[in-house]
Coordinates of C-alpha atoms and ligand atoms in Angstrom, one line a residue:
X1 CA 0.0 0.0 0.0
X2 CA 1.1 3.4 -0.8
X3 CA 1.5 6.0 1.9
X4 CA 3.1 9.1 3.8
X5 CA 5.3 8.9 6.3
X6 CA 7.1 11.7 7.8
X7 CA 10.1 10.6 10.2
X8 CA 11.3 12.5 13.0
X9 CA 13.7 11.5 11.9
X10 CA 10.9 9.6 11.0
X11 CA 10.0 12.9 9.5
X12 CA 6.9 12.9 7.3
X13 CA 7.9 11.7 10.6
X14 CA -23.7 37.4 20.6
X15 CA -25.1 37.5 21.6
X16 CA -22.6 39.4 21.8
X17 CA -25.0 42.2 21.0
X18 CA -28.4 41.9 21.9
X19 CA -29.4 41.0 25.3
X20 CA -32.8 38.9 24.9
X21 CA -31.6 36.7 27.3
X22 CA -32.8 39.9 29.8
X23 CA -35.6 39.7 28.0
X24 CA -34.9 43.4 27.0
X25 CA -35.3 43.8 23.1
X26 CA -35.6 46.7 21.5
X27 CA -39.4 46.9 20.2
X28 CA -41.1 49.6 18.4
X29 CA -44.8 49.1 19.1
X30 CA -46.9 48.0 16.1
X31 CA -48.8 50.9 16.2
X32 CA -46.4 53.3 16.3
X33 CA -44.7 51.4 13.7
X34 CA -47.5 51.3 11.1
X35 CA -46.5 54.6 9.1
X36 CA -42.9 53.6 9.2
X37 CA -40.5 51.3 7.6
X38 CA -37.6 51.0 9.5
X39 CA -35.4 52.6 12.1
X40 CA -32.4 54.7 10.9
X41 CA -31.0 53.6 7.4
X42 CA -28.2 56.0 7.6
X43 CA -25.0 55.9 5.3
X44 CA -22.2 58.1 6.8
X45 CA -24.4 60.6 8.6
X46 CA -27.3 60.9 5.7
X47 CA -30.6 59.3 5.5
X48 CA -30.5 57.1 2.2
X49 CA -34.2 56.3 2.3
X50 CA -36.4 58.7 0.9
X51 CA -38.7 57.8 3.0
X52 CA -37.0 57.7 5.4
X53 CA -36.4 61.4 4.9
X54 CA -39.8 62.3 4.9
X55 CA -40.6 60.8 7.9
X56 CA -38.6 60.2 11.1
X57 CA -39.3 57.4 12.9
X58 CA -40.2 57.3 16.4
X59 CA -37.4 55.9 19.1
X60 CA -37.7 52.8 19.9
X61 CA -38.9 51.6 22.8
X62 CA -37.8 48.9 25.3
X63 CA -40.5 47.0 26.7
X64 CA -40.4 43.9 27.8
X65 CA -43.1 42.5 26.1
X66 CA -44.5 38.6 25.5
X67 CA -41.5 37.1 23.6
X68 CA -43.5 35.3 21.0
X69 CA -40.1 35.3 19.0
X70 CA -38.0 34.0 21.4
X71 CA -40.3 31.3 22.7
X72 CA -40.9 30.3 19.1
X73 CA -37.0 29.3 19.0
X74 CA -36.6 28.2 22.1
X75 CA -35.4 25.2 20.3
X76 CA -32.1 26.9 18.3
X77 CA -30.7 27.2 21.5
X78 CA -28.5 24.3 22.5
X79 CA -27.6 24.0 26.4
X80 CA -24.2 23.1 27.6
X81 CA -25.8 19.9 29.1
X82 CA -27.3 18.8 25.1
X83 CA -23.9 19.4 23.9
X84 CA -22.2 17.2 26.2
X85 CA -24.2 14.6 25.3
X86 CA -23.7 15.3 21.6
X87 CA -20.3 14.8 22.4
X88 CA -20.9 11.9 23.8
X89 CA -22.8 10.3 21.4
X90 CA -20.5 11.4 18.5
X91 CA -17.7 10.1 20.3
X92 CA -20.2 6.5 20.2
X93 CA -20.5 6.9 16.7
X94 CA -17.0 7.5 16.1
X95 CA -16.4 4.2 17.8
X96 CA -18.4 2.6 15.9
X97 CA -16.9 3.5 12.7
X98 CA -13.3 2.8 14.2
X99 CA -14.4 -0.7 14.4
X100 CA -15.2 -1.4 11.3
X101 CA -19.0 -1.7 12.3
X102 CA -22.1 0.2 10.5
X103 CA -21.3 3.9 11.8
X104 CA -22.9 6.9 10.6
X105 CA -19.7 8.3 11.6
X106 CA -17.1 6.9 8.8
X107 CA -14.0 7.2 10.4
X108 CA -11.6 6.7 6.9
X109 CA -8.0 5.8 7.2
X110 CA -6.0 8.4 5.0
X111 CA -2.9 6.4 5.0
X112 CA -1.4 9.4 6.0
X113 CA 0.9 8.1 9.5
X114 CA 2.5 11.1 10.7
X115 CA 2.6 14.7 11.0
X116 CA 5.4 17.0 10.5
X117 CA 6.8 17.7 14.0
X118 CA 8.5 20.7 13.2
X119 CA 11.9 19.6 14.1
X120 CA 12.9 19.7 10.0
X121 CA 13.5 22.8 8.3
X122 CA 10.9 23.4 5.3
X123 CA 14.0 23.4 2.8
X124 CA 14.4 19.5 3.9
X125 CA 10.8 18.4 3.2
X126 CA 11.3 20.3 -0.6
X127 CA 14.9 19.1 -0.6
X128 CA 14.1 18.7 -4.4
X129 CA 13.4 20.6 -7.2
X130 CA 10.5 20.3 -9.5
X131 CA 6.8 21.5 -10.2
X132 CA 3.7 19.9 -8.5
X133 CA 0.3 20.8 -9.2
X134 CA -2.5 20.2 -7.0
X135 CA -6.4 20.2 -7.8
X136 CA -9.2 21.2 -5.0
X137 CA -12.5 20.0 -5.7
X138 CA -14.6 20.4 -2.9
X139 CA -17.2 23.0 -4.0
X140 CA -19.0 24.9 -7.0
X141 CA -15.4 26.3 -7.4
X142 CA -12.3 24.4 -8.6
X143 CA -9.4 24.9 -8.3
X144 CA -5.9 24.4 -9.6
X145 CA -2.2 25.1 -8.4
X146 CA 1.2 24.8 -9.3
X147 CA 3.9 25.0 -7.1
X148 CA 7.4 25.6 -7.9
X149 CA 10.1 24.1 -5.9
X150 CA 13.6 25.3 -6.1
X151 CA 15.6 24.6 -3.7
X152 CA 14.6 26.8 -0.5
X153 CA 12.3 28.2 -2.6
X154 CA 8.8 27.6 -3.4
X155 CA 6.7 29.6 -5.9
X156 CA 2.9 29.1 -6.3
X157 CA 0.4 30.3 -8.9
X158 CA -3.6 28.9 -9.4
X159 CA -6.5 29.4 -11.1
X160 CA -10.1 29.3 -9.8
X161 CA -12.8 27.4 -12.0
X162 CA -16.3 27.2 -11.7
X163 CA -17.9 23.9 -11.9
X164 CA -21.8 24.9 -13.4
X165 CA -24.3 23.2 -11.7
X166 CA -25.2 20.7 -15.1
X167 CA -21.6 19.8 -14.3
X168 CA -22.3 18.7 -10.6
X169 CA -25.2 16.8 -11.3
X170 CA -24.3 15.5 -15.0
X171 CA -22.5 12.2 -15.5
X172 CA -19.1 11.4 -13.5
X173 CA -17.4 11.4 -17.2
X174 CA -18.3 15.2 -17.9
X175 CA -17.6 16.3 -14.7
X176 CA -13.7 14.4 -14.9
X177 CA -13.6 15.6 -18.6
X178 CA -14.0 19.2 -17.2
X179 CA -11.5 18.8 -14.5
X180 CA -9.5 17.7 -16.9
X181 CA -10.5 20.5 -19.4
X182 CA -9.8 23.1 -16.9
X183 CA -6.4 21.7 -15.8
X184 CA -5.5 21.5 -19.6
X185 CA -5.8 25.3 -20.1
X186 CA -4.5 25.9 -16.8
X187 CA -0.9 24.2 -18.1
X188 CA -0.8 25.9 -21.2
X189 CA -1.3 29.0 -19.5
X190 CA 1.7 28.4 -17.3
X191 CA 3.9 26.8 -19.7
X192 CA 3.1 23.5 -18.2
X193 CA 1.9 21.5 -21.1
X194 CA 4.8 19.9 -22.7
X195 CA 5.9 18.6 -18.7
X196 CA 5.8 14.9 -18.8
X197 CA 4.5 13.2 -15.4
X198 CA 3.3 15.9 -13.3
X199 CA 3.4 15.1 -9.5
X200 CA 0.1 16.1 -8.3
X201 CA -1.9 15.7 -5.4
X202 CA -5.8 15.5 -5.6
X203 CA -7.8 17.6 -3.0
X204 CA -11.0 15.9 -3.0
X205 CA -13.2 16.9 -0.2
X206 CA -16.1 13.9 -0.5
X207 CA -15.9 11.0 1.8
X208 CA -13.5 8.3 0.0
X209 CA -12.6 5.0 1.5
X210 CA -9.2 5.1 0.9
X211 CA -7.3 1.9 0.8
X212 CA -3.9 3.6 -0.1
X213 CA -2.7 7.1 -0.6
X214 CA -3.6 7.1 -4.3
X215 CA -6.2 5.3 -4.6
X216 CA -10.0 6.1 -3.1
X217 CA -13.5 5.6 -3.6
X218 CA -16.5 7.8 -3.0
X219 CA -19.0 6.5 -0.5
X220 CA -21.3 9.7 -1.2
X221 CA -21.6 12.8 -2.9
X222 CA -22.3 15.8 -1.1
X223 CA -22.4 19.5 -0.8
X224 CA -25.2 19.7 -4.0
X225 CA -23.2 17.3 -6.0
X226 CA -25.0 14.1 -7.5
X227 CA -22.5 13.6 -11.1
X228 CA -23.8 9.8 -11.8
X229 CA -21.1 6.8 -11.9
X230 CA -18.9 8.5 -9.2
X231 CA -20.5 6.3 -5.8
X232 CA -18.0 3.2 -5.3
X233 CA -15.3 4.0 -8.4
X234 CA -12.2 4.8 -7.5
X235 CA -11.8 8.8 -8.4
X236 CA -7.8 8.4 -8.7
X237 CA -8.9 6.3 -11.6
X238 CA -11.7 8.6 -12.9
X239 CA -9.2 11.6 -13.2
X240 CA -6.3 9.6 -15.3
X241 CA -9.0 8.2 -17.6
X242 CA -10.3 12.0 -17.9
X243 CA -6.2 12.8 -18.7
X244 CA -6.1 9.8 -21.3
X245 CA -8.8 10.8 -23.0
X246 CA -7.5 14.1 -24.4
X247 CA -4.0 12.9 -24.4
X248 CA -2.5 16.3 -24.6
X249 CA -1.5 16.6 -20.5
X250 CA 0.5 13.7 -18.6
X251 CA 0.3 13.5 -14.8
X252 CA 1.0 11.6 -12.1
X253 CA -1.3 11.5 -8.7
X254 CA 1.0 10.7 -6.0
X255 CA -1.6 11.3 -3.6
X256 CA -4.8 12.0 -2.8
X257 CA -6.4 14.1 0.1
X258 CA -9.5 15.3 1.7
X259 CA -9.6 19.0 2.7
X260 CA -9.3 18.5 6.5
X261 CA -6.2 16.5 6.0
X262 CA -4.3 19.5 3.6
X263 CA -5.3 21.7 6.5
X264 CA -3.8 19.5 9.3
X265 CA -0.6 19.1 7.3
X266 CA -0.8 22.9 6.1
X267 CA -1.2 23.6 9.8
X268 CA 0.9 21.5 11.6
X269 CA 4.3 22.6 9.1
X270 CA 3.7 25.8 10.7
X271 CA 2.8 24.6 14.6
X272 CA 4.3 21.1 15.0
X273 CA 1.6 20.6 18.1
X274 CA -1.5 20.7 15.2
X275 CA -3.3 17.2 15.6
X276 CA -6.9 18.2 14.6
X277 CA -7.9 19.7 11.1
X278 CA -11.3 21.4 10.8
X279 CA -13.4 22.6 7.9
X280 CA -16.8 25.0 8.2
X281 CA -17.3 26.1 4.8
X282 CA -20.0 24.8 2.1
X283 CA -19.4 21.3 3.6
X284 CA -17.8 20.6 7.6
X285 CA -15.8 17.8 8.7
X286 CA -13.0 16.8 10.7
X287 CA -10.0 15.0 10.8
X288 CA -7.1 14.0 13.3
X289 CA -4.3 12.1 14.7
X290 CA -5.6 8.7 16.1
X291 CA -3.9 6.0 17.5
X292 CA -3.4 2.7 15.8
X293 CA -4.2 0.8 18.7
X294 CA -7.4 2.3 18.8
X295 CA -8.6 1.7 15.3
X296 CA -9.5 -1.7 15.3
X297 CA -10.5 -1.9 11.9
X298 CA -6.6 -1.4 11.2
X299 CA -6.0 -4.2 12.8
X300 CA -2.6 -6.1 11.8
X301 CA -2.0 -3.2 9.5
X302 CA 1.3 -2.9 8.0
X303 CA 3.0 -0.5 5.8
X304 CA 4.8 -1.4 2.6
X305 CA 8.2 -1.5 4.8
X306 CA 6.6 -4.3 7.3
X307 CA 5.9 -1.6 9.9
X308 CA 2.7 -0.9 11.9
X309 CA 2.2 3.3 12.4
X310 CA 1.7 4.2 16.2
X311 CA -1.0 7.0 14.5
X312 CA -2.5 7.6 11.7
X313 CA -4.8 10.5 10.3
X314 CA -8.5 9.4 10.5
X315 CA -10.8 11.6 8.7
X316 CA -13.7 12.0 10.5
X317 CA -16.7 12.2 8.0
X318 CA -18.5 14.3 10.7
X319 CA -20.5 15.9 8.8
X320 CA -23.0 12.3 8.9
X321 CA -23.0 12.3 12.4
X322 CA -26.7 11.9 13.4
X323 CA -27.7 9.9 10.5
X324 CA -28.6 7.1 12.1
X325 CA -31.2 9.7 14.6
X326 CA -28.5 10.3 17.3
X327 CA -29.6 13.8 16.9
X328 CA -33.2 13.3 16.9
X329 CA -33.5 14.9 20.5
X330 CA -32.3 18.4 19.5
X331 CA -33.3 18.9 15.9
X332 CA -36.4 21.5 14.8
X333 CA -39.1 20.8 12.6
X334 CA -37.0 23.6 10.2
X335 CA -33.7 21.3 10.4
X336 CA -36.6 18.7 9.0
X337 CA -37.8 20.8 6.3
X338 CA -34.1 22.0 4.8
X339 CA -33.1 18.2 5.0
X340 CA -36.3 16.9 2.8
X341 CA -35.5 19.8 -0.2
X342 CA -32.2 18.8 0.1
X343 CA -30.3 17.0 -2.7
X344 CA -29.3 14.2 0.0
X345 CA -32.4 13.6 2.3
X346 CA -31.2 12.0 5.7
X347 CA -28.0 11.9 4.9
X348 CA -24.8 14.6 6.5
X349 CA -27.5 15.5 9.3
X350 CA -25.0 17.2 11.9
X351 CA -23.7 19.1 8.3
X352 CA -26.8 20.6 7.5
X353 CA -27.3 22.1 11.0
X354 CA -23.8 24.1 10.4
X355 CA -22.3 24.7 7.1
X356 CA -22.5 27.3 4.6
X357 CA -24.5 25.5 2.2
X358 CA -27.9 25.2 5.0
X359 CA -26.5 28.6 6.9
X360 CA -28.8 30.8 5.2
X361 CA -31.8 28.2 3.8
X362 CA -31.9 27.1 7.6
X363 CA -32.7 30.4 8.6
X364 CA -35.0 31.2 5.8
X365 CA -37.2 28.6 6.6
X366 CA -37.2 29.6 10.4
X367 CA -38.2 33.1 9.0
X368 CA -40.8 32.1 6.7
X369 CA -42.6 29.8 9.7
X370 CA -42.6 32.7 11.7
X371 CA -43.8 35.0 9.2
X372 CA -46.7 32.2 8.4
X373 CA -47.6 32.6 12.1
X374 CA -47.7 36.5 12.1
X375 CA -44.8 37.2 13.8
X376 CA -42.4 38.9 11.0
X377 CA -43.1 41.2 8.4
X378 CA -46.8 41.5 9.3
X379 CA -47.9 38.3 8.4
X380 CA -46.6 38.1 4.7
X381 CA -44.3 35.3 3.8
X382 CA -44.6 35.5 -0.1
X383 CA -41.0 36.9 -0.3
X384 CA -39.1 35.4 2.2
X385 CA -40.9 31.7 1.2
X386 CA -38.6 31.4 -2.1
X387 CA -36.0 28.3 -1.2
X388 CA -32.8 29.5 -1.5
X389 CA -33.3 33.5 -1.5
X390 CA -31.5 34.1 1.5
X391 CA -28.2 32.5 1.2
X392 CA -25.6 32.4 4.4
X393 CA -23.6 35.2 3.7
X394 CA -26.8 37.3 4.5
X395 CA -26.6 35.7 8.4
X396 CA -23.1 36.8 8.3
X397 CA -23.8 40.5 7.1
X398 CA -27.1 40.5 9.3
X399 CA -24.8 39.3 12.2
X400 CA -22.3 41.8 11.9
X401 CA -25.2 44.4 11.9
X402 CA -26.0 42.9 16.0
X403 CA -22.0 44.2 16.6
X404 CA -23.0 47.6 16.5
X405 CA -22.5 48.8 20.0
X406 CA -25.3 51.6 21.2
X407 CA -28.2 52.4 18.6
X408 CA -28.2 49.4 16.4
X409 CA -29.7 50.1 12.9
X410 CA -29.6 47.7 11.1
X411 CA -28.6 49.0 7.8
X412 CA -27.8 45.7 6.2
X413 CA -30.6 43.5 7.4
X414 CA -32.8 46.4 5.8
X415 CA -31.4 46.5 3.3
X416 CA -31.3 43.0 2.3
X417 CA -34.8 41.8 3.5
X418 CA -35.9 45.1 0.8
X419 CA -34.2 43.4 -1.5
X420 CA -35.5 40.0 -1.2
X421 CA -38.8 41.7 -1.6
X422 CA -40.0 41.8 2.2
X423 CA -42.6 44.3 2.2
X424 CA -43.5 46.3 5.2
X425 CA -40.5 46.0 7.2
X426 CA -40.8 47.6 10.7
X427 CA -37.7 48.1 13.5
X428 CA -39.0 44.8 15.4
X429 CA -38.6 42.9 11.9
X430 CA -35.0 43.8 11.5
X431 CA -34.0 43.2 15.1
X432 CA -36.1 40.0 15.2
X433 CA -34.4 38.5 12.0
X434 CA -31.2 39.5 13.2
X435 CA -32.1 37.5 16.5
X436 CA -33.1 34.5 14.2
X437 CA -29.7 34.4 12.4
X438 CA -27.9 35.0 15.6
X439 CA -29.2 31.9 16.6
X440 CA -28.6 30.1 13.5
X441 CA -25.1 30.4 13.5
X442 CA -24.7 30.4 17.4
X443 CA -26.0 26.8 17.4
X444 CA -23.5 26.2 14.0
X445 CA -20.9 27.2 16.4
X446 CA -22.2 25.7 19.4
X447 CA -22.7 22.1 17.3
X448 CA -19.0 22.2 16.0
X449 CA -17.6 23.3 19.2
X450 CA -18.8 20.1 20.4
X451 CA -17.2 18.0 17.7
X452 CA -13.5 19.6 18.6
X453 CA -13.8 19.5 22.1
X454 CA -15.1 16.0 21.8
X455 CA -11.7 15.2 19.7
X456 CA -9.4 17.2 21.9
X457 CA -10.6 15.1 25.0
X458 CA -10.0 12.1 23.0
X459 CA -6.3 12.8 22.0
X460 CA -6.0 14.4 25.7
X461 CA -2.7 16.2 25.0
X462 CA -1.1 19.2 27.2
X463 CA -1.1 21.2 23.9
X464 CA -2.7 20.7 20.4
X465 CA -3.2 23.1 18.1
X466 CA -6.5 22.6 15.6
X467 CA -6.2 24.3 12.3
X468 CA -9.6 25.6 10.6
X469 CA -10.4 26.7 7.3
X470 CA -14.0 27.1 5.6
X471 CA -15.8 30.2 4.7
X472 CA -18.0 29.8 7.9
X473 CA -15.0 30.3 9.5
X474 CA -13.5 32.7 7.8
X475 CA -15.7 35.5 6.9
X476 CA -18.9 34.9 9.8
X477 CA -18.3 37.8 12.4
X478 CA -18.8 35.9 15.1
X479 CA -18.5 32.2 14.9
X480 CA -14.2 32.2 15.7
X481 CA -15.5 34.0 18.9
X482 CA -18.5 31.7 19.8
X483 CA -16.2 28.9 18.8
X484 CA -13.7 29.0 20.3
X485 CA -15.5 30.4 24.0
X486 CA -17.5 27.1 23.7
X487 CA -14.9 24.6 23.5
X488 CA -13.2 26.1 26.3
X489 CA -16.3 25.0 28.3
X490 CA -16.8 21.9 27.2
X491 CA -12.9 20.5 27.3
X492 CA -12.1 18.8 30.5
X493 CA -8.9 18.6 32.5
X494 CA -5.8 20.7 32.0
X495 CA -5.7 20.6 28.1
X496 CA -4.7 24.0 26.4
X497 CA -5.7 24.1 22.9
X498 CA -5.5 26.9 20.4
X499 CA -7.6 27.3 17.0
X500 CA -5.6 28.4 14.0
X501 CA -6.5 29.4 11.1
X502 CA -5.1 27.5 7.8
X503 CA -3.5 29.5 5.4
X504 CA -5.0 27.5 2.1
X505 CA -4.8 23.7 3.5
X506 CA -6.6 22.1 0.4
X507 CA -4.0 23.5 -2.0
X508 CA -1.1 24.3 -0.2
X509 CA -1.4 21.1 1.7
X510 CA -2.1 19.3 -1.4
X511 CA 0.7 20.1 -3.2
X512 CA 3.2 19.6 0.7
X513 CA 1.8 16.1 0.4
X514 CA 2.6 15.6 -3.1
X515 CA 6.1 16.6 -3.3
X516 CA 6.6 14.7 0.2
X517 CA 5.0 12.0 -1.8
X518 CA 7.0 12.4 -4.6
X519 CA 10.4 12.5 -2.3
X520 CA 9.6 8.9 -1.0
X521 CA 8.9 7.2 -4.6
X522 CA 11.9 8.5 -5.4
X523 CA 14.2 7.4 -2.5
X524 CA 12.0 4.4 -2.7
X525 CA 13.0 3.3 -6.4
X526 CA 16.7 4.6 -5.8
X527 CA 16.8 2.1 -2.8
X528 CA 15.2 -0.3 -5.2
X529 CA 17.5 -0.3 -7.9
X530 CA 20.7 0.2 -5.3
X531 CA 19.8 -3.4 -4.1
X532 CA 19.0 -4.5 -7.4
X533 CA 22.9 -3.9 -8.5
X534 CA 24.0 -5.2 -5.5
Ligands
LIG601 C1 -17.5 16.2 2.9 C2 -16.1 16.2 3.5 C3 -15.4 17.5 3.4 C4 -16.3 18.6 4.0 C5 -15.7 20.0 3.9 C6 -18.3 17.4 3.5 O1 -19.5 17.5 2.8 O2 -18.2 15.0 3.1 O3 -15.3 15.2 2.9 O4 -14.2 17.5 4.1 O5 -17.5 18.6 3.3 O6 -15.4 20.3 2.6

C-alpha cells in the first residue's frame, strides 16, 4: 500500500450584541410602527431612504413584552448539558466507525501516519526541485495550483474554475472531462503543457474510502453534487482516464487528500503541536491524529516496509453524524424541512445544521414559519418563502449588523430583507431576523464546538493546536468567537488548545503532500535499484 510517512527523523515523521436573554429587546410598538419602515437607514451621517427622509421614525422603545419570538426558537438554542451529550454520542458513533462496524460516523483511514513535527526545516521536506500541481475539488469552485520548488524556494500560482451546476449533477465522465478540461488550459497558461508526469496531489473533499494514498472511492456525494457513476469508483482512476482521453497533459497522482487532511498538514508545518484539522465552509468535517491501537478496523495493519504506524490521520466524516437519529433529540421541525429539499435527504444531518450550504436556507425557513404565524413582516411570507433567497452570507452581514455597539440600525438587514422583496419591514422585523440568524449560526458554532472539544478530549494532549479553514469560519463575524469560547467549556482537564487558522490547506497542503510523496517514490526506487545492483 502506498503511503506518507514523515520521520522525525521519522520525518513525514452574541449574543454578543443583543441582550434577549434579559428579556430586553428593543421593540417599536406596532402601532407606532405602522406609518414607518424601518429605524435609521443612515449611510455616513445621511438618511438614504427617501422615506426615510420624509418621515422620522419614532425611538424605539424597550418593553419587555411577551417574547412570542424567542419562545418560538426556544429550540435553536443548545444547552451546555445537550452538547455534552452530543459529544458523547458522536464520540459513540465515532467508535463505531473505528471498528469497522455500520457507523454513521465513517472514520476513513488516509494512510497518512505522521505529522510534521516541526523539528525539520521546510528546505528538507522540498529538498528537491520540480513543479507539482494540485487540484481542490470540494465545492462549485475548482481549483488548480502549481507550485514551484527550487531549492529553499517555493513559488505558487492557481486558477479558480467554476464547476456549473449541469456539471455537478451530470454524468461522472463530464464532470472528470471538465476537470481535466480546466487543468489542460491551466498548463498551457503556465507553460506547463509539454511537462511529462506531473506530480500532483488531488484535494477531494467527498468522503473516499481510501485503501492507499492514491487510490479512493467515493462512498457519497455531497455539498449539492450528485455527477452519476462517481458512488463506489475509484476517483484516482476517474481523473487519469479523464487525462487519457484528451491525451494532450500527462500526470501523475501521487496522492490523494480530503480537505481536513491539507489543513492538518498545512497547519501542523507551521505549529508542530496541530493534531486536529477542521473545515466549516460549504461542507464541515474533521480530521485527526488517532492511535493505531485504537482503530480496530486497522487491525494487523502494516506499511509497505513491514511496519505498523503508532497514528494515523483518521478523517472523520463528521458531517454524517446523526444519521442514524442520534440527533433526533435536539433537531427542529426547520432542520426537518431544509433536509427533505435537500439534494441528499437524511444523509450529513450534523452538516446541514452548520455549514455554509444550509446557513442561510436554515434560517429562511425559520423566518418564513414565523412570518406564516404572524410574527415577522406582518404576516406576509410571499418573499421570504422562495427556497434559497436568503443564502448564508446574509446571516453573516445580518450578524455583523448585532456588533454595533449603542443604537443598532440595522442597515444591512434592511437592506437585504428590501431586496429580497419583504414588504413592510418595521424596526421589530430587522431586530427580530437578526435575532433568528444570531441563533442560527450560534447553534452552527455551538454544534461544532462540540465536535472539537469531543476530539481534543479524545487525543488528551497538554497542547494541540487545531487548524480551521472554511468560509464559515473565515468571513462569519462571530462564529471564531463563539467557537472558540464554547470549546473552552466543554474540554475537561488541563488541556490547552489553540484554533488556528489555515492558510489554504486544500491547496497548499495538497501540493506539501505531493512533493513529500514524490520525495519517498523516489528514494523508494533509488533504494530499489541500489539493491538490485547489489
Ligand atoms: C465532505 C467532507 C469535506 C467537508 C468539507 C463534506 O461535505 O463530506 O469530505 O471534508 O464537506 O469540505
Amino acid at each position: 500500500m502506498s503511503k506518507i510517512r514523515y520521520k522525525s527523523r521519522r520525518f513525514f515523521r452574541f449574543l454578543l450584541f443583543f441582550d434577549f436573554s434579559e428579556k430586553k429587546k428593543i421593540l417599536a410598538k406596532k402601532s407606532q410602527m405602522s406609518s414607518i419602515v424601518c429605524h435609521p437607514i443612515i449611510k455616513n451621517g445621511i438618511a438614504t431612504d427617501a422615506r426615510i427622509k420624509k418621515q422620522r421614525p419614532p425611538p424605539l422603545v424597550v418593553a419587555r413584552p411577551r417574547d412570542l419570538i424567542q419562545e418560538a426558537c426556544e429550540r435553536l438554542v443548545l444547552s451546555d448539558q445537550q452538547l455534552r451529550r452530543i459529544m458523547v454520542l458522536m464520540e459513540k458513533s465515532m467508535e463505531q466507525g473505528l471498528s469497522g462496524k455500520k457507523a454513521a460516523v465513517k472514520m476513513l483511514p488516509t494512510y497518512v501516519d505522521a505529522v510534521p513535527n516541526g523539528t525539520e526545516p521546510i528546505s528538507t521536506i522540498f529538498f528537491q526541485k520540480g513543479d507539482f500541481l494540485a487540484l481542490d475539488l470540494g465545492g462549485t469552485n475548482f481549483r488548480v495550483l502549481h507550485i514551484k520548488l527550487e531549492g529553499k524556494e517555493t513559488k505558487m500560482t492557481g486558477k479558480i474554475f467554476r464547476v456549473p451546476e449541469s456539471i455537478m449533477r451530470g454524468t461522472g465522465e463530464a464532470l472528470f472531462d471538465h476537470i481535466a478540461d480546466c487543468m489542460a488550459k491551466f498548463m498551457e497558461e503556465n507553460n506547463l503543457k509539454d511537462a511529462t508526469k506531473l506530480p500532483l496531489g488531488f484535494t477531494f473533499s467527498f468522503p473516499c474510502e481510501q485503501d492507499g494514498l492514491t487510490r479512493g472511492k467515493l462512498v457519497t456525494w455531497t455539498k449539492g453534487f450528485k455527477a452519476s457513476g462517481v458512488e463506489g469508483a475509484d476517483v484516482v482512476t476517474l481523473l487519469r482516464d479523464a487525462c487519457h482521453r484528451r491525451k494532450d497533459i500527462d500526470i501523475d497522482v501521487v496522492a490523494l487528500l480530503n480537505d481536513t487532511v491539507g489543513t492538518l498538514m498545512a497547519c501542523a508545518f507551521q505549529e508542530n503541536t496541530c493534531q486536529i484539522g477542521v473545515i466549516v465552509g460549504t461542507g464541515t468535517n474533521a480530521c485527526y491524529m488517532e492511535r493505531l491501537d485504537r482503530i480496530p478496523k486497522l487491525a494487523g495493519y502494516v506499511d509497505e516496509h513491514n511496519v505498523t504506524p503508532e497514528e494515523m490521520i483518521i478523517n472523520t466524516e463528521w458531517g454524517a453524524f446523526g444519521d442514524d437519529g442520534a440527533l433526533s433529540f435536539l433537531r427542529t421541525k426547520w432542520d426537518d424541512a431544509v433536509d427533505r429539499e435537500s439534494i441528499n435527504p437524511g444523509q450529513h444531518l450534523y452538516e446541514k445544521m452548520i455549514s455554509g450550504m444550509y446557513m442561510g436556507e436554515c434560517a429562511r425557513v425559520v423566518l418564513e414559519d414565523l412570518a406564516k404565524q404572524g410574527l415577522l413582516f406582518g404576516g406576509h411570507s410571499d418573499a421570504i418563502s422562495t427556497p434559497h433567497c436568503f443564502p448564508t452570507k446574509f446571516v453573516s452581514e445580518i450578524d455583523s449588523d448585532l456588533l454595533e455597539d449603542d443604537d443598532r440600525t440595522f442597515q444591512k438587514t434592511y437592506q437585504i430583507l428590501e431586496d429580497i422583496g419583504v414588504e413592510m419591514i418595521t424596526a421589530n422585523d430587522c431586530a427580530n431576523v437578526a435575532y433568528v440568524c444570531s441563533l442560527i449560526s450560534t447553534r452552527a458554532a455551538h454544534l461544532t464546538a462540540a465536535g472539537i472539544a469531543m476530539l481534543l478530549n479524545r487525543i488528551n494532549k497538554k497542547h494541540v493546536t487545531v487548524g480551521v479553514d472554511g468560509s464559515v469560519y473565515r468571513f462569519h463575524p462571530t462564529y471564531p468567537t463563539l467557537l472558540d469560547a464554547k470549546i473552552a467549556e466543554l474540554i475537561v482537564g488541563d488541556i490547552e488548545y489553540k484554533l488556528m487558522l489555515s492558510e489554504d490547506g486544500s491547496g497548499r497542503g495538497a501540493a506539501l503532500v505531493a512533493a513529500v510523496a514524490t520525495r519517498l517514490k523516489e528514494e523508494k526506487l533509488a533504494a530499489a535499484t541500489a539493491s538490485s545492483e547489489r
